[in-house]
Amino acid sequence: MALAPKRRIKGAGFEKSLLVIDLQREIPEAKEPRRIAIGSTAPSNVTQIESEAA
């Protein structure tokens, strides 16, 4: 069985006679989200706030 690139098998097992495979997607560091400070007086303790869709 071939996997898509950047996928890793975390585990596998049977549930109700079906094979279940847990996969993890690996994101290269170059493609991970990053923070960019805007303005010249950015505070050093910047926190990211995530909002949930209603």
Coordinates of C-alpha atoms in Angstrom, one line a residue:
M1 CA 0.0 0.0 0.0
A2 CA 1.4 3.3 -1.0
L3 CA 0.8 6.5 1.0
A4 CA 0.7 10.1 -0.1
P5 CA 3.9 12.0 0.5
K6 CA 4.3 13.5 4.0
R7 CA 2.0 10.9 5.7
R8 CA 3.0 8.8 8.6
I9 CA 1.2 5.8 10.1
K10 CA 0.4 6.4 13.8
G11 CA -1.4 3.1 14.4
A12 CA -3.7 0.5 13.0
G13 CA -6.3 -2.0 14.2
F14 CA -9.6 -3.7 13.6
E15 CA -13.0 -2.2 14.5
K16 CA -16.1 -4.2 13.6
S17 CA -14.2 -6.4 11.1
L18 CA -12.8 -3.3 9.3
L19 CA -9.1 -2.3 9.2
V20 CA -8.7 1.2 10.6
I21 CA -5.4 3.1 10.0
D22 CA -4.5 6.3 11.8
L23 CA -2.5 8.6 9.7
Q24 CA -0.6 11.8 10.6
R25 CA 0.2 14.5 8.1
E26 CA 3.7 15.9 8.5
I27 CA 4.0 19.6 7.5
P28 CA 7.5 20.8 6.6
E29 CA 8.8 23.6 8.7
A30 CA 8.9 25.9 5.7
K31 CA 5.1 25.5 5.1
E32 CA 4.0 25.9 8.8
P33 CA 2.1 29.1 9.7
R34 CA 4.3 31.9 10.9
R35 CA 3.9 35.2 12.6
I36 CA 4.9 38.4 11.0
A37 CA 5.0 41.6 13.1
I38 CA 3.4 44.6 11.5
G39 CA 4.6 48.0 12.5
S40 CA 7.8 49.1 14.2
T41 CA 6.7 48.8 17.8
A42 CA 5.5 45.2 18.0
P43 CA 5.3 43.9 21.6
S44 CA 7.6 40.9 22.4
N45 CA 4.8 38.9 24.1
V46 CA 2.4 38.6 21.1
T47 CA -0.2 35.9 21.4
Q48 CA -2.3 34.4 18.6
I49 CA -6.1 34.4 19.1
E50 CA -8.1 31.8 17.2
S51 CA -11.8 32.3 16.7
E52 CA -14.3 29.5 16.3
A53 CA -16.9 29.7 13.6
A54 CA -20.5 29.9 15.0

